[in-house]
């Protein structure tokens, strides 16, 4: 239908507001003539959504008020679509949830999401293709790696390849910033543990050194007493020496 015919239908519809059938025909033809509608019809990445609610059959199933809502929302959809697809590899893609899923029949919903994504930045790792863009809103899509970060190799140089191998066909969209933050966090934990281990080794060494000195003192004690007092004969000295060795061994084991 050409532009003149659409204008004529609009005029007839305005003149006969009680004629719902005429109003629907007018709205449907107005929608199909819109530049945004024609652009979305050509977009490969929007093919499934187009079939869901923008085909002739789907438009015919809508009420007059729904058609008006769609007519208002359509001009905002291409930009929103661009922003969602961009957010898969850059920006807030990993932060999107099922609650953020846009209602393409609502201009407010479409524009709200588009504005949120417009200024978002940051690199993401993802295996979601543009034509699967709605997968980003699914709860089954992995958007954080915190719980399984330990499965990644330390000081990884190619996270893209590692994540591809780790998740296989499961959809994911992971923020590079999250990975770097976790990498730094885990590195700090490792450093702290290594320092604690080093401190523990020093303390154990000091403890053993003190025990060794005390044990040696036990062994030498009878001889020192005998040198100063001279009250031990050779038998007593030997017995005391053996006794002190036993005491030193017990102290080394139990002390």
PDB file of C-alpha atoms in Angstrom:
ATOM      1  CA  UNK A   1       0.000   0.000   0.000  1.00  0.00           C
ATOM      2  CA  UNK A   2       1.414   3.397  -0.981  1.00  0.00           C
ATOM      3  CA  UNK A   3       1.661   6.493   1.182  1.00  0.00           C
ATOM      4  CA  UNK A   4      -1.423   8.154  -0.306  1.00  0.00           C
ATOM      5  CA  UNK A   5      -3.553   5.103   0.423  1.00  0.00           C
ATOM      6  CA  UNK A   6      -2.307   5.011   4.015  1.00  0.00           C
ATOM      7  CA  UNK A   7      -3.152   8.691   4.463  1.00  0.00           C
ATOM      8  CA  UNK A   8      -6.605   8.071   3.054  1.00  0.00           C
ATOM      9  CA  UNK A   9      -7.161   5.185   5.452  1.00  0.00           C
ATOM     10  CA  UNK A  10      -6.099   7.414   8.349  1.00  0.00           C
ATOM     11  CA  UNK A  11      -8.605  10.032   7.294  1.00  0.00           C
ATOM     12  CA  UNK A  12     -11.409   7.479   6.937  1.00  0.00           C
ATOM     13  CA  UNK A  13     -10.531   5.961  10.303  1.00  0.00           C
ATOM     14  CA  UNK A  14     -10.606   9.388  11.947  1.00  0.00           C
ATOM     15  CA  UNK A  15     -13.990  10.047  10.390  1.00  0.00           C
ATOM     16  CA  UNK A  16     -15.370   6.712  11.609  1.00  0.00           C
ATOM     17  CA  UNK A  17     -13.889   6.216  15.106  1.00  0.00           C
ATOM     18  CA  UNK A  18     -16.534   3.588  15.902  1.00  0.00           C
ATOM     19  CA  UNK A  19     -15.300   1.369  13.062  1.00  0.00           C
ATOM     20  CA  UNK A  20     -12.711  -0.791  14.868  1.00  0.00           C
ATOM     21  CA  UNK A  21     -11.941  -2.918  11.837  1.00  0.00           C
ATOM     22  CA  UNK A  22     -11.076   0.146   9.782  1.00  0.00           C
ATOM     23  CA  UNK A  23      -8.970   1.528  12.637  1.00  0.00           C
ATOM     24  CA  UNK A  24      -6.965  -1.730  12.814  1.00  0.00           C
ATOM     25  CA  UNK A  25      -6.356  -1.789   9.074  1.00  0.00           C
ATOM     26  CA  UNK A  26      -5.205   1.813   9.225  1.00  0.00           C
ATOM     27  CA  UNK A  27      -2.838   1.145  12.155  1.00  0.00           C
ATOM     28  CA  UNK A  28      -1.376  -2.019  10.614  1.00  0.00           C
ATOM     29  CA  UNK A  29      -0.638  -0.316   7.323  1.00  0.00           C
ATOM     30  CA  UNK A  30       0.836   2.691   9.118  1.00  0.00           C
ATOM     31  CA  UNK A  31       3.118   0.355  11.098  1.00  0.00           C
ATOM     32  CA  UNK A  32       4.242  -1.580   8.031  1.00  0.00           C
ATOM     33  CA  UNK A  33       5.127   1.658   6.252  1.00  0.00           C
ATOM     34  CA  UNK A  34       7.358   2.879   9.100  1.00  0.00           C
ATOM     35  CA  UNK A  35      11.092   3.029   8.441  1.00  0.00           C
ATOM     36  CA  UNK A  36      11.817   1.251  11.756  1.00  0.00           C
ATOM     37  CA  UNK A  37       9.498  -1.622  10.819  1.00  0.00           C
ATOM     38  CA  UNK A  38      11.149  -2.096   7.454  1.00  0.00           C
ATOM     39  CA  UNK A  39      14.607  -1.925   9.000  1.00  0.00           C
ATOM     40  CA  UNK A  40      13.746  -4.566  11.615  1.00  0.00           C
ATOM     41  CA  UNK A  41      12.273  -6.801   8.897  1.00  0.00           C
ATOM     42  CA  UNK A  42      15.723  -6.840   7.257  1.00  0.00           C
ATOM     43  CA  UNK A  43      17.744  -7.458  10.405  1.00  0.00           C
ATOM     44  CA  UNK A  44      19.029 -11.003  10.742  1.00  0.00           C
ATOM     45  CA  UNK A  45      19.625 -10.513  14.479  1.00  0.00           C
ATOM     46  CA  UNK A  46      15.943  -9.624  14.981  1.00  0.00           C
ATOM     47  CA  UNK A  47      14.450 -12.386  12.847  1.00  0.00           C
ATOM     48  CA  UNK A  48      12.964 -14.488  15.684  1.00  0.00           C
ATOM     49  CA  UNK A  49      11.490 -11.477  17.475  1.00  0.00           C
ATOM     50  CA  UNK A  50      10.063 -10.153  14.205  1.00  0.00           C
ATOM     51  CA  UNK A  51       8.270 -13.466  13.628  1.00  0.00           C
ATOM     52  CA  UNK A  52       7.032 -13.380  17.220  1.00  0.00           C
ATOM     53  CA  UNK A  53       5.052 -10.134  17.044  1.00  0.00           C
ATOM     54  CA  UNK A  54       5.598  -8.151  13.832  1.00  0.00           C
ATOM     55  CA  UNK A  55       4.399 -10.380  10.989  1.00  0.00           C
ATOM     56  CA  UNK A  56       1.117  -9.581   9.253  1.00  0.00           C
ATOM     57  CA  UNK A  57      -0.567 -12.429  11.099  1.00  0.00           C
ATOM     58  CA  UNK A  58       0.698 -11.226  14.475  1.00  0.00           C
ATOM     59  CA  UNK A  59      -0.323  -7.647  13.784  1.00  0.00           C
ATOM     60  CA  UNK A  60      -3.813  -8.811  12.872  1.00  0.00           C
ATOM     61  CA  UNK A  61      -4.092 -10.567  16.257  1.00  0.00           C
ATOM     62  CA  UNK A  62      -3.416  -7.349  18.203  1.00  0.00           C
ATOM     63  CA  UNK A  63      -6.113  -5.028  19.495  1.00  0.00           C
ATOM     64  CA  UNK A  64      -6.362  -1.432  18.401  1.00  0.00           C
ATOM     65  CA  UNK A  65      -4.757  -0.146  21.614  1.00  0.00           C
ATOM     66  CA  UNK A  66      -1.918  -2.672  21.299  1.00  0.00           C
ATOM     67  CA  UNK A  67      -1.258  -1.560  17.738  1.00  0.00           C
ATOM     68  CA  UNK A  68      -1.018   2.054  18.904  1.00  0.00           C
ATOM     69  CA  UNK A  69       1.461   1.057  21.636  1.00  0.00           C
ATOM     70  CA  UNK A  70       3.537  -0.837  19.079  1.00  0.00           C
ATOM     71  CA  UNK A  71       3.447   2.104  16.694  1.00  0.00           C
ATOM     72  CA  UNK A  72       4.848   4.306  19.457  1.00  0.00           C
ATOM     73  CA  UNK A  73       7.529   1.794  20.470  1.00  0.00           C
ATOM     74  CA  UNK A  74       8.819   0.843  17.009  1.00  0.00           C
ATOM     75  CA  UNK A  75      11.069   3.896  16.373  1.00  0.00           C
ATOM     76  CA  UNK A  76      13.016   3.164  19.597  1.00  0.00           C
ATOM     77  CA  UNK A  77      13.598  -0.557  18.934  1.00  0.00           C
ATOM     78  CA  UNK A  78      16.530  -0.378  16.429  1.00  0.00           C
ATOM     79  CA  UNK A  79      18.684   1.690  18.817  1.00  0.00           C
ATOM     80  CA  UNK A  80      17.795  -0.578  21.728  1.00  0.00           C
ATOM     81  CA  UNK A  81      18.712  -3.611  19.659  1.00  0.00           C
ATOM     82  CA  UNK A  82      22.076  -2.068  18.753  1.00  0.00           C
ATOM     83  CA  UNK A  83      22.785  -1.304  22.403  1.00  0.00           C
ATOM     84  CA  UNK A  84      21.884  -4.827  23.576  1.00  0.00           C
ATOM     85  CA  UNK A  85      24.108  -6.442  20.947  1.00  0.00           C
ATOM     86  CA  UNK A  86      26.936  -4.025  21.767  1.00  0.00           C
ATOM     87  CA  UNK A  87      26.591  -4.839  25.470  1.00  0.00           C
ATOM     88  CA  UNK A  88      27.351  -8.505  24.820  1.00  0.00           C
ATOM     89  CA  UNK A  89      31.045  -7.766  24.225  1.00  0.00           C
ATOM     90  CA  UNK A  90      31.235  -4.295  25.757  1.00  0.00           C
ATOM     91  CA  UNK A  91      29.476  -2.777  28.720  1.00  0.00           C
ATOM     92  CA  UNK A  92      26.707  -3.977  31.021  1.00  0.00           C
ATOM     93  CA  UNK A  93      25.821  -7.268  29.337  1.00  0.00           C
ATOM     94  CA  UNK A  94      26.870  -9.385  32.361  1.00  0.00           C
ATOM     95  CA  UNK A  95      24.625  -7.278  34.621  1.00  0.00           C
ATOM     96  CA  UNK A  96      21.438  -7.916  32.644  1.00  0.00           C
ATOM     97  CA  UNK A  97      18.841 -10.234  34.183  1.00  0.00           C
ATOM     98  CA  UNK A  98      15.421 -11.589  33.282  1.00  0.00           C
ATOM     99  CA  UNK A  99      13.911  -8.499  34.939  1.00  0.00           C
ATOM    100  CA  UNK A 100      15.681  -6.294  32.357  1.00  0.00           C
ATOM    101  CA  UNK A 101      14.169  -8.131  29.382  1.00  0.00           C
ATOM    102  CA  UNK A 102      12.604  -5.421  27.195  1.00  0.00           C
ATOM    103  CA  UNK A 103       8.936  -5.333  26.294  1.00  0.00           C
ATOM    104  CA  UNK A 104       9.072  -4.408  22.607  1.00  0.00           C
ATOM    105  CA  UNK A 105       5.451  -3.319  22.798  1.00  0.00           C
ATOM    106  CA  UNK A 106       6.332  -0.612  25.311  1.00  0.00           C
ATOM    107  CA  UNK A 107       8.301   2.482  24.303  1.00  0.00           C
ATOM    108  CA  UNK A 108       9.138   3.234  27.949  1.00  0.00           C
ATOM    109  CA  UNK A 109      10.610  -0.263  28.442  1.00  0.00           C
ATOM    110  CA  UNK A 110      12.639  -0.102  25.223  1.00  0.00           C
ATOM    111  CA  UNK A 111      13.949   3.409  25.820  1.00  0.00           C
ATOM    112  CA  UNK A 112      14.716   2.710  29.490  1.00  0.00           C
ATOM    113  CA  UNK A 113      16.952  -0.249  28.642  1.00  0.00           C
ATOM    114  CA  UNK A 114      18.552   1.576  25.733  1.00  0.00           C
ATOM    115  CA  UNK A 115      19.498   4.543  27.930  1.00  0.00           C
ATOM    116  CA  UNK A 116      20.954   2.247  30.560  1.00  0.00           C
ATOM    117  CA  UNK A 117      23.193   0.470  28.049  1.00  0.00           C
ATOM    118  CA  UNK A 118      24.161   3.513  26.005  1.00  0.00           C
ATOM    119  CA  UNK A 119      27.011   4.756  28.168  1.00  0.00           C
ATOM    120  CA  UNK A 120      28.192   1.445  29.613  1.00  0.00           C
ATOM    121  CA  UNK A 121      31.794   0.460  28.906  1.00  0.00           C
ATOM    122  CA  UNK A 122      34.213  -2.387  29.564  1.00  0.00           C
ATOM    123  CA  UNK A 123      35.204  -5.544  27.728  1.00  0.00           C
ATOM    124  CA  UNK A 124      33.275  -8.819  28.091  1.00  0.00           C
ATOM    125  CA  UNK A 125      33.971 -12.414  27.087  1.00  0.00           C
ATOM    126  CA  UNK A 126      30.940 -14.069  25.499  1.00  0.00           C
ATOM    127  CA  UNK A 127      29.862 -16.815  23.128  1.00  0.00           C
ATOM    128  CA  UNK A 128      26.444 -15.241  22.475  1.00  0.00           C
ATOM    129  CA  UNK A 129      25.983 -14.393  18.816  1.00  0.00           C
ATOM    130  CA  UNK A 130      24.068 -11.228  17.772  1.00  0.00           C
ATOM    131  CA  UNK A 131      21.104 -13.256  16.509  1.00  0.00           C
ATOM    132  CA  UNK A 132      20.881 -14.879  19.966  1.00  0.00           C
ATOM    133  CA  UNK A 133      20.928 -11.537  21.777  1.00  0.00           C
ATOM    134  CA  UNK A 134      17.865 -12.281  23.926  1.00  0.00           C
ATOM    135  CA  UNK A 135      19.846 -15.108  25.576  1.00  0.00           C
ATOM    136  CA  UNK A 136      21.621 -12.453  27.637  1.00  0.00           C
ATOM    137  CA  UNK A 137      18.434 -12.045  29.724  1.00  0.00           C
ATOM    138  CA  UNK A 138      18.128 -15.772  30.496  1.00  0.00           C
ATOM    139  CA  UNK A 139      18.875 -17.018  34.023  1.00  0.00           C
ATOM    140  CA  UNK A 140      20.701 -19.991  32.496  1.00  0.00           C
ATOM    141  CA  UNK A 141      23.322 -17.693  30.929  1.00  0.00           C
ATOM    142  CA  UNK A 142      26.481 -17.514  33.051  1.00  0.00           C
ATOM    143  CA  UNK A 143      27.281 -13.900  33.919  1.00  0.00           C
ATOM    144  CA  UNK A 144      29.703 -14.314  36.825  1.00  0.00           C
ATOM    145  CA  UNK A 145      32.643 -16.632  37.306  1.00  0.00           C
ATOM    146  CA  UNK A 146      33.308 -15.994  40.989  1.00  0.00           C
ATOM    147  CA  UNK A 147      32.066 -19.409  42.158  1.00  0.00           C
ATOM    148  CA  UNK A 148      34.269 -21.325  39.706  1.00  0.00           C
ATOM    149  CA  UNK A 149      37.217 -18.947  39.344  1.00  0.00           C
ATOM    150  CA  UNK A 150      39.548 -21.488  40.948  1.00  0.00           C
ATOM    151  CA  UNK A 151      39.054 -23.700  37.875  1.00  0.00           C
ATOM    152  CA  UNK A 152      40.841 -21.138  35.708  1.00  0.00           C
ATOM    153  CA  UNK A 153      44.619 -21.393  35.328  1.00  0.00           C
ATOM    154  CA  UNK A 154      46.722 -18.910  37.296  1.00  0.00           C
ATOM    155  CA  UNK A 155      48.081 -15.911  35.376  1.00  0.00           C
ATOM    156  CA  UNK A 156      46.046 -16.901  32.303  1.00  0.00           C
ATOM    157  CA  UNK A 157      47.030 -15.117  29.093  1.00  0.00           C
ATOM    158  CA  UNK A 158      43.998 -16.127  26.986  1.00  0.00           C
ATOM    159  CA  UNK A 159      40.779 -16.076  28.998  1.00  0.00           C
ATOM    160  CA  UNK A 160      38.677 -16.189  25.854  1.00  0.00           C
ATOM    161  CA  UNK A 161      40.021 -19.633  24.899  1.00  0.00           C
ATOM    162  CA  UNK A 162      39.860 -20.914  28.483  1.00  0.00           C
ATOM    163  CA  UNK A 163      36.235 -19.810  28.956  1.00  0.00           C
ATOM    164  CA  UNK A 164      35.286 -21.352  25.621  1.00  0.00           C
ATOM    165  CA  UNK A 165      36.736 -24.688  26.736  1.00  0.00           C
ATOM    166  CA  UNK A 166      35.238 -24.398  30.219  1.00  0.00           C
ATOM    167  CA  UNK A 167      31.627 -23.664  29.210  1.00  0.00           C
ATOM    168  CA  UNK A 168      31.394 -25.373  25.830  1.00  0.00           C
ATOM    169  CA  UNK A 169      27.910 -24.721  24.406  1.00  0.00           C
ATOM    170  CA  UNK A 170      26.544 -23.117  27.577  1.00  0.00           C
ATOM    171  CA  UNK A 171      25.956 -19.424  26.998  1.00  0.00           C
ATOM    172  CA  UNK A 172      28.063 -16.989  29.010  1.00  0.00           C
ATOM    173  CA  UNK A 173      28.863 -13.294  29.192  1.00  0.00           C
ATOM    174  CA  UNK A 174      31.686 -12.558  31.646  1.00  0.00           C
ATOM    175  CA  UNK A 175      33.132  -9.152  32.473  1.00  0.00           C
ATOM    176  CA  UNK A 176      36.880  -8.808  31.958  1.00  0.00           C
ATOM    177  CA  UNK A 177      36.936  -6.471  34.965  1.00  0.00           C
ATOM    178  CA  UNK A 178      35.420  -9.163  37.195  1.00  0.00           C
ATOM    179  CA  UNK A 179      38.085 -11.624  36.082  1.00  0.00           C
ATOM    180  CA  UNK A 180      40.897  -9.137  36.720  1.00  0.00           C
ATOM    181  CA  UNK A 181      39.460  -8.212  40.122  1.00  0.00           C
ATOM    182  CA  UNK A 182      39.180 -11.886  41.092  1.00  0.00           C
ATOM    183  CA  UNK A 183      42.681 -12.533  39.803  1.00  0.00           C
ATOM    184  CA  UNK A 184      44.028  -9.750  42.032  1.00  0.00           C
ATOM    185  CA  UNK A 185      41.919 -10.924  44.980  1.00  0.00           C
ATOM    186  CA  UNK A 186      43.117 -14.524  44.726  1.00  0.00           C
ATOM    187  CA  UNK A 187      46.725 -13.380  44.203  1.00  0.00           C
ATOM    188  CA  UNK A 188      46.450 -11.362  47.424  1.00  0.00           C
ATOM    189  CA  UNK A 189      45.086 -14.385  49.282  1.00  0.00           C
ATOM    190  CA  UNK A 190      47.968 -16.542  48.005  1.00  0.00           C
ATOM    191  CA  UNK A 191      50.520 -13.927  49.065  1.00  0.00           C
ATOM    192  CA  UNK A 192      48.937 -13.723  52.511  1.00  0.00           C
ATOM    193  CA  UNK A 193      49.014 -17.500  52.928  1.00  0.00           C
ATOM    194  CA  UNK A 194      52.621 -17.647  51.787  1.00  0.00           C
ATOM    195  CA  UNK A 195      53.536 -14.982  54.347  1.00  0.00           C
ATOM    196  CA  UNK A 196      51.712 -16.926  57.069  1.00  0.00           C
ATOM    197  CA  UNK A 197      53.509 -20.113  56.052  1.00  0.00           C
ATOM    198  CA  UNK A 198      56.849 -18.279  56.101  1.00  0.00           C
ATOM    199  CA  UNK A 199      56.094 -16.816  59.537  1.00  0.00           C
ATOM    200  CA  UNK A 200      55.108 -20.259  60.812  1.00  0.00           C
ATOM    201  CA  UNK A 201      58.369 -21.756  59.566  1.00  0.00           C
ATOM    202  CA  UNK A 202      60.389 -19.065  61.352  1.00  0.00           C
ATOM    203  CA  UNK A 203      58.465 -19.613  64.589  1.00  0.00           C
ATOM    204  CA  UNK A 204      58.953 -23.391  64.367  1.00  0.00           C
ATOM    205  CA  UNK A 205      62.682 -22.905  63.789  1.00  0.00           C
ATOM    206  CA  UNK A 206      62.963 -20.600  66.799  1.00  0.00           C
ATOM    207  CA  UNK A 207      60.999 -23.028  68.951  1.00  0.00           C
ATOM    208  CA  UNK A 208      63.226 -25.946  67.952  1.00  0.00           C
ATOM    209  CA  UNK A 209      66.341 -23.871  68.550  1.00  0.00           C
ATOM    210  CA  UNK A 210      65.209 -23.015  72.079  1.00  0.00           C
ATOM    211  CA  UNK A 211      64.324 -26.668  72.740  1.00  0.00           C
ATOM    212  CA  UNK A 212      67.740 -27.735  71.451  1.00  0.00           C
ATOM    213  CA  UNK A 213      69.547 -25.289  73.735  1.00  0.00           C
ATOM    214  CA  UNK A 214      67.507 -26.382  76.753  1.00  0.00           C
ATOM    215  CA  UNK A 215      68.060 -30.055  75.898  1.00  0.00           C
ATOM    216  CA  UNK A 216      71.806 -29.449  75.611  1.00  0.00           C
ATOM    217  CA  UNK A 217      71.717 -27.705  78.972  1.00  0.00           C
ATOM    218  CA  UNK A 218      70.028 -30.802  80.475  1.00  0.00           C
ATOM    219  CA  UNK A 219      72.814 -33.012  79.147  1.00  0.00           C
ATOM    220  CA  UNK A 220      75.612 -30.754  80.411  1.00  0.00           C
ATOM    221  CA  UNK A 221      73.979 -30.000  83.759  1.00  0.00           C
ATOM    222  CA  UNK A 222      75.393 -32.979  85.749  1.00  0.00           C
ATOM    223  CA  UNK A 223      78.932 -32.268  84.576  1.00  0.00           C
ATOM    224  CA  UNK A 224      78.596 -28.593  85.464  1.00  0.00           C
ATOM    225  CA  UNK A 225      77.258 -29.432  88.926  1.00  0.00           C
ATOM    226  CA  UNK A 226      80.065 -31.926  89.498  1.00  0.00           C
ATOM    227  CA  UNK A 227      82.678 -29.360  88.364  1.00  0.00           C
ATOM    228  CA  UNK A 228      81.404 -26.853  90.892  1.00  0.00           C
ATOM    229  CA  UNK A 229      80.436 -29.180  93.750  1.00  0.00           C
ATOM    230  CA  UNK A 230      82.476 -32.337  93.081  1.00  0.00           C
ATOM    231  CA  UNK A 231      79.974 -34.621  94.808  1.00  0.00           C
ATOM    232  CA  UNK A 232      79.495 -37.180  91.983  1.00  0.00           C
ATOM    233  CA  UNK A 233      81.662 -40.231  91.501  1.00  0.00           C
ATOM    234  CA  UNK A 234      82.053 -41.710  88.005  1.00  0.00           C
ATOM    235  CA  UNK A 235      79.067 -44.061  88.396  1.00  0.00           C
ATOM    236  CA  UNK A 236      76.797 -41.270  89.567  1.00  0.00           C
ATOM    237  CA  UNK A 237      78.059 -38.963  86.812  1.00  0.00           C
ATOM    238  CA  UNK A 238      77.357 -41.568  84.144  1.00  0.00           C
ATOM    239  CA  UNK A 239      73.895 -42.312  85.566  1.00  0.00           C
ATOM    240  CA  UNK A 240      73.082 -38.581  85.748  1.00  0.00           C
ATOM    241  CA  UNK A 241      74.363 -38.102  82.202  1.00  0.00           C
ATOM    242  CA  UNK A 242      72.131 -40.912  80.874  1.00  0.00           C
ATOM    243  CA  UNK A 243      69.188 -39.576  82.849  1.00  0.00           C
ATOM    244  CA  UNK A 244      69.663 -36.071  81.451  1.00  0.00           C
ATOM    245  CA  UNK A 245      69.896 -37.451  77.881  1.00  0.00           C
ATOM    246  CA  UNK A 246      66.586 -39.228  78.416  1.00  0.00           C
ATOM    247  CA  UNK A 247      65.089 -36.038  79.863  1.00  0.00           C
ATOM    248  CA  UNK A 248      66.391 -34.029  76.888  1.00  0.00           C
ATOM    249  CA  UNK A 249      64.874 -36.533  74.400  1.00  0.00           C
ATOM    250  CA  UNK A 250      61.519 -36.463  76.211  1.00  0.00           C
ATOM    251  CA  UNK A 251      61.556 -32.667  76.274  1.00  0.00           C
ATOM    252  CA  UNK A 252      62.433 -32.532  72.552  1.00  0.00           C
ATOM    253  CA  UNK A 253      59.504 -34.806  71.734  1.00  0.00           C
ATOM    254  CA  UNK A 254      56.913 -33.424  74.141  1.00  0.00           C
ATOM    255  CA  UNK A 255      58.085 -29.948  74.991  1.00  0.00           C
TER     256      UNK A 255
END
